Coordinates of C-alpha atoms and ligand atoms in Angstrom, one line a residue:
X1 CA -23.8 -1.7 9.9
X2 CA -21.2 -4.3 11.5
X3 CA -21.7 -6.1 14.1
X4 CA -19.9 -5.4 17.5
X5 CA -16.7 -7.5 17.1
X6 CA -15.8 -9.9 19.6
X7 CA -13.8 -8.8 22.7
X8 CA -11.5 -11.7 22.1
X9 CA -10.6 -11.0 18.5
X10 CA -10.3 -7.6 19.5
X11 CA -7.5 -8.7 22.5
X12 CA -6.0 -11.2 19.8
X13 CA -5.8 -8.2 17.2
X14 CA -4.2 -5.7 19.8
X15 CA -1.8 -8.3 21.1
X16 CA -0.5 -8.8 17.9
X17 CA -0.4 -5.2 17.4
X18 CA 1.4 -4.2 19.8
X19 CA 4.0 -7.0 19.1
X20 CA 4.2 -5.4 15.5
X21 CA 4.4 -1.8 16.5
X22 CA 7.3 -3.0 19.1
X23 CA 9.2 -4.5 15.8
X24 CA 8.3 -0.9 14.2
X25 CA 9.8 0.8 17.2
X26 CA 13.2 -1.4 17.4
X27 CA 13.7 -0.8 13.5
X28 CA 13.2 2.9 13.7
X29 CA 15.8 2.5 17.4
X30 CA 17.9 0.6 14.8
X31 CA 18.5 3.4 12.4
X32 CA 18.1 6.0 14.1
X33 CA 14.0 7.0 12.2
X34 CA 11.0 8.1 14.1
X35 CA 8.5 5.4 14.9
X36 CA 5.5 8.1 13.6
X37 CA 7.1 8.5 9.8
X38 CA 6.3 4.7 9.4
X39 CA 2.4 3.8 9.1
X40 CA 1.6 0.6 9.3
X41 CA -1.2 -0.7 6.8
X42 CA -2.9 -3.2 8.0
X43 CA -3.9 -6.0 5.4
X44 CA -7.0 -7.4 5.7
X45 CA -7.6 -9.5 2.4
X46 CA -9.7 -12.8 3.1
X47 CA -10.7 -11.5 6.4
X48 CA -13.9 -10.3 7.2
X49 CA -15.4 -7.2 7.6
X50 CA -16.0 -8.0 11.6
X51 CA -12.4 -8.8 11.8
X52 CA -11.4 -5.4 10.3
X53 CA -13.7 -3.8 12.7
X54 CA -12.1 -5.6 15.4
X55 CA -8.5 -3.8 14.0
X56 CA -10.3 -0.6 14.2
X57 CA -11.6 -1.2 17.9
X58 CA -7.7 -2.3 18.5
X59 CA -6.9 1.1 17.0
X60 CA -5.9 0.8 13.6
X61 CA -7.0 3.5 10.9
X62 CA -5.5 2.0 7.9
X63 CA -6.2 -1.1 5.6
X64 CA -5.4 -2.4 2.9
X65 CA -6.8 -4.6 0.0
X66 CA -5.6 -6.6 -2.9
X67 CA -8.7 -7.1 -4.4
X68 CA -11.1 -4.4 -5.6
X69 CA -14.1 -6.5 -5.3
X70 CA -13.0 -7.5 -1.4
X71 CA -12.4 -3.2 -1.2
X72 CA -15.5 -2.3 -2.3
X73 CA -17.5 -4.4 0.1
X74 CA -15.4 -3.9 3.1
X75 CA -15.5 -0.1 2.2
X76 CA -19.3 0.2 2.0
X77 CA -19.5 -1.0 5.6
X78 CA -16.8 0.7 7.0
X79 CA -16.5 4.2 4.1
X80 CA -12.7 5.5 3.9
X81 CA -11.9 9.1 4.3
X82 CA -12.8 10.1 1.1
X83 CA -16.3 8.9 1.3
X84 CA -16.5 10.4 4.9
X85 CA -15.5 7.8 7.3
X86 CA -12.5 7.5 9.7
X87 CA -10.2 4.7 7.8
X88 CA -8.0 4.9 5.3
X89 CA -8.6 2.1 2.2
X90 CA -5.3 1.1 0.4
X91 CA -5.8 -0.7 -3.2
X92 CA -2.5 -2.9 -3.0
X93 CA -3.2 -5.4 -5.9
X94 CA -2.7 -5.3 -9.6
X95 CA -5.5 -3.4 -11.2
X96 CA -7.1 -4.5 -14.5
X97 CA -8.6 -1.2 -16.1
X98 CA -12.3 -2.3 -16.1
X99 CA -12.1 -2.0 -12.5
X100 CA -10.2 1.5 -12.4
X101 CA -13.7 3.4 -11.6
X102 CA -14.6 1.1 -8.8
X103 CA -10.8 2.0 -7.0
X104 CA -11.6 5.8 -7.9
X105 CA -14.5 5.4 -5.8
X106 CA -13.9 3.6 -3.1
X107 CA -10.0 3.8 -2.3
X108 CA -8.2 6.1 -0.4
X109 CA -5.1 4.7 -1.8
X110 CA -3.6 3.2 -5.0
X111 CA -0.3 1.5 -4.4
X112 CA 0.0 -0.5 -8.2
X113 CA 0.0 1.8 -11.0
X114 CA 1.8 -0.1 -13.1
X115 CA 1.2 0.7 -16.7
X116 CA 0.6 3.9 -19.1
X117 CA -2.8 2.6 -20.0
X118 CA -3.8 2.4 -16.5
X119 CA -2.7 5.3 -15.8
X120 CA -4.7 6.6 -18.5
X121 CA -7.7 5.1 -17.2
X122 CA -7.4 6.1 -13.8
X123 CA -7.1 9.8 -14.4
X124 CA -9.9 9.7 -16.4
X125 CA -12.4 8.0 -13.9
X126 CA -10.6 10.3 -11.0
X127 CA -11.3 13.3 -13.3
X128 CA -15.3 12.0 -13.9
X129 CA -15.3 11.5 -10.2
X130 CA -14.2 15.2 -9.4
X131 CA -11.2 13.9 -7.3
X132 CA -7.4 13.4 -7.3
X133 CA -6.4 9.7 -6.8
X134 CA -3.1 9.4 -4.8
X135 CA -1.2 6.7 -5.9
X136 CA 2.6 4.7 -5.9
X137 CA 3.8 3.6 -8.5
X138 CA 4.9 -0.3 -8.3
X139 CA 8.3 -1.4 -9.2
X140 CA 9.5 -5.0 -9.7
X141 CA 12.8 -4.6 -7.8
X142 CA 13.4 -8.8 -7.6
X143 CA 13.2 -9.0 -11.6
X144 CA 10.9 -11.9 -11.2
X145 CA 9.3 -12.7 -14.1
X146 CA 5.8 -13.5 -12.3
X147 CA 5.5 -9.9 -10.5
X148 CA 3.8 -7.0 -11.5
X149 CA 5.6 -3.6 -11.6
X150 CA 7.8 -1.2 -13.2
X151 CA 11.5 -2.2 -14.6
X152 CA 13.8 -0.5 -12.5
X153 CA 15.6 0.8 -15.8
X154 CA 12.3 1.9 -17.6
X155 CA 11.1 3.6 -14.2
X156 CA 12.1 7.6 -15.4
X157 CA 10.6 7.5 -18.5
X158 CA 7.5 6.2 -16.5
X159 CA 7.1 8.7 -14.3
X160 CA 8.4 11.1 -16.9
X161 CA 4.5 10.0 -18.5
X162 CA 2.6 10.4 -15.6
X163 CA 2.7 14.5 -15.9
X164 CA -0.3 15.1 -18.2
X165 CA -2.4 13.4 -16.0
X166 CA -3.8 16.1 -13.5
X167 CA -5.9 13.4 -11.6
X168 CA -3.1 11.2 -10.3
X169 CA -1.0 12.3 -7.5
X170 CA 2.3 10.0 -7.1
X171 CA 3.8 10.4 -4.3
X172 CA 6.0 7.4 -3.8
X173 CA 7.1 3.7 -5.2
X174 CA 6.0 0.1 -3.9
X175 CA 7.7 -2.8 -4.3
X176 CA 7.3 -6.7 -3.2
X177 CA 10.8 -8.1 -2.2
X178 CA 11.3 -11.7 -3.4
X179 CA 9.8 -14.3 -0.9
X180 CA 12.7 -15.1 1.5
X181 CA 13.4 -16.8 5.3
X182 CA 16.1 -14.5 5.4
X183 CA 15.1 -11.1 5.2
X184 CA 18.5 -10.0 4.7
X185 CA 18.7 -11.6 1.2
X186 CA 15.7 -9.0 0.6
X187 CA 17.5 -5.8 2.0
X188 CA 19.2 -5.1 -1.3
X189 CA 16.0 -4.9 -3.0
X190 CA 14.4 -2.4 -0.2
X191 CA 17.7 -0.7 -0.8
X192 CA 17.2 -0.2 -4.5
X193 CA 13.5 0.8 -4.4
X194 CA 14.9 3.6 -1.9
X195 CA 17.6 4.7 -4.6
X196 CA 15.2 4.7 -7.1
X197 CA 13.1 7.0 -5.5
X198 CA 16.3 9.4 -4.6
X199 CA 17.2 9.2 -8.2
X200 CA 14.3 10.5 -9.7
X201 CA 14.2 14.2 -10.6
X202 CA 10.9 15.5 -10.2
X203 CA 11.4 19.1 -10.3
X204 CA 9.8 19.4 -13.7
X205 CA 7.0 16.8 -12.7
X206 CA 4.2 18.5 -11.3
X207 CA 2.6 14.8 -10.7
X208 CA 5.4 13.3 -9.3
X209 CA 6.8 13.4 -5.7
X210 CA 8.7 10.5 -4.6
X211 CA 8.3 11.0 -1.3
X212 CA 6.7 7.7 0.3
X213 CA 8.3 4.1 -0.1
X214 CA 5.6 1.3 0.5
X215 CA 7.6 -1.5 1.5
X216 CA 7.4 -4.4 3.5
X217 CA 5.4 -7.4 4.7
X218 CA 4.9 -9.3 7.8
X219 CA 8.2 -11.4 7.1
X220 CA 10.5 -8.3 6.4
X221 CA 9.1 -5.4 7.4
X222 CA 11.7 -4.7 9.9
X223 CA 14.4 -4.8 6.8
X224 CA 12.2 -2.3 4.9
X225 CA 11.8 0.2 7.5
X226 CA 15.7 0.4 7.9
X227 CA 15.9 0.8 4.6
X228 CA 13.6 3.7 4.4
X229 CA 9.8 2.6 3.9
X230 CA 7.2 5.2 5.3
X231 CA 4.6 2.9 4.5
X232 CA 4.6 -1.1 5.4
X233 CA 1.9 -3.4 4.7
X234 CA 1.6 -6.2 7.3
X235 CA -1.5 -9.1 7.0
X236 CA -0.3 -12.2 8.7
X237 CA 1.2 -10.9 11.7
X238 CA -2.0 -8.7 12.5
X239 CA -4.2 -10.7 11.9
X240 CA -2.8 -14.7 11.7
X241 CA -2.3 -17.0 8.3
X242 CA -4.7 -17.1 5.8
X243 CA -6.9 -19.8 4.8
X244 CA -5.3 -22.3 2.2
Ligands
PLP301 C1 -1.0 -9.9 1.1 C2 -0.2 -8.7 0.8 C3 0.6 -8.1 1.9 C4 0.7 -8.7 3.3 O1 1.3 -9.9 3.3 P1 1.7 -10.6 4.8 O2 2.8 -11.5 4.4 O3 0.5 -11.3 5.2 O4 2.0 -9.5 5.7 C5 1.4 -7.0 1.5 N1 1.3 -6.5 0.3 C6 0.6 -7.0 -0.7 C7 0.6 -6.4 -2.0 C8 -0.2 -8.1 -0.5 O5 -0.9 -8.7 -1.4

C-alpha cells in the first residue's frame, strides 16, 4: 500500500497539470486536432512512488518509466491495467534483453523496440506470459550517434521483420528530438517521424499498424502535437527538475 499523498503535492501536481493540459489544448486550437486524441504520459522516473500517487489523486492514469527496475517497483504498488489496476505503465527506455520478461510483466506499454533480437525476445516472454505486448517502435530521427532507435532508411525492412512475431502489437513509432531551446529547430524531426509512419505500408503486416506517434517532452511537446503525436511524454513540467 502507499501512503496517502500529501494535499500540497497533490495541488502542486494539479497546478502543473492543468498548465500542461492548457499547452495540450492551444496546440490541438493551433492545428486544428482534438485535445482527447493526444494522451499525455506522465513521466515519473526518479520520483517516488508517493509522488506518482499524488499524479493519480491529481487525475492522471498514465505513466511512464525509463527504467525497468524503477517500473517494476512502482508497478507493484500501484498494478497497471494489465495486472488489474487503474494506471497505464509505459516502458520508455532502452531495453537490454535480460530484462524483456520483467517489461512483459509489468508494462502496459513498450515504447523502445529497437532491435530484431529484442524483438525476438519480447515475443517470446509475451508468448510464455500468455499476452500480447503493445509496443512502438523507436526511431532515431536526429541521427545522433548517442541515441537509441531505428535508422530512418532501415525502418521498412524493420517493421517488415516484426510480422512472425504474433506476440507484439506495433501500433506506432517514438522518437526523441534532439535537445534544443528552440523547439522549432526540432519540428522537422517530429515532421519526419510523422512521414515515416504515413509511409509505411502495412497492409500485408498483420503486426504492424502505424497508428500512434509518441512524441514529445516537456520542452517541445507543443511542436510534437502539431506535428501529429497522439502520445506525448512530459516529466519535468508535471512534476519539477530532477535531482542532479
Ligand atoms: C525523461 C524522459 C522523458 C521526459 O522528459 P522531460 O523533459 O522531463 O519531460 C520523455 N521520454 C523519455 C524517453 C524520457 O527518458
Amino acid at each position: 500500500m502507499v501512503e496517502v499523498p500529501e494535499a500540497s503535492v497533490i495541488r502542486q501536481i494539479t497546478e502543473r497539470l492543468d498548465a500542461v493540459q492548457e499547452r495540450i489544448v492551444r496546440a490541438c486550437q493551433r492545428v486544428g486536432r482534438r485535445p482527447e486524441d493526444v494522451t499525455l504520459i506522465a513521466v515519473s522516473k526518479t520520483f517516488p512512488v508517493e509522488v506518482v500517487a499524488a499524479a493519480v489523486e491529481a487525475g492522471v492514469r498514465h505513466f511512464g518509466e525509463n527504467k525497468v527496475q524503477e517500473l517494476t517497483a512502482k508497478e507493484a504498488v500501484l498494478p497497471g491495467v494489465y495486472r488489474g489496476g487503474d494506471v497505464t505503465w509505459h516502458m520508455i527506455g532502452h531495453l537490454q534483453r535480460n530484462k524483456a520478461r520483467d517489461v512483459v510483466r509489468t508494462a502496459d506499454w513498450f515504447h523502445a523496440l529497437d532491435s530484431r533480437r529484442l524483438a525476438e525476445e519480447l515475443d517470446k516472454r509475451a508468448r510464455n506470459e500468455g499476452r500480447v505486448l503493445p509496443c512502438y517502435v523507436q526511431v532515431n530521427v536526429s541521427g545522433e550517434a548517442s541515441k537509441f532507435g531505428i535508422d530512418p532508411a532501415h525502418l521498412t525492412a524493420f517493421l517488415d521483420e516484426l510480422a512472425p512475431f504474433e506476440h507484439l502489437s506495433v501500433r506506432g513509432l517514438m522518437t526523441l528530438a534532439e535537445p534544443t531551446d528552440d523547439p522549432e529547430e526540432v519540428r522537422p524531426q517530429f515532421r519526419l517521424l510523422r512521414t515515416l509512419a504515413e509511409g509505411y505500408d502495412a497492409s500485408a503486416n498483420p503486426r504492424v499498424d502505424l497508428t500512434d506517434l509518441s512524441m514529445g517532452m516537456s520542452g517541445d511537446f507543443d511542436v510534437a502535437i502539431e506535428e501529429g503525436a497522439t502520445h506525448v511524454r512530459i516529466g519535468s513540467a508535471l512534476f519539477g527538475p530532477r535531482g542532479g
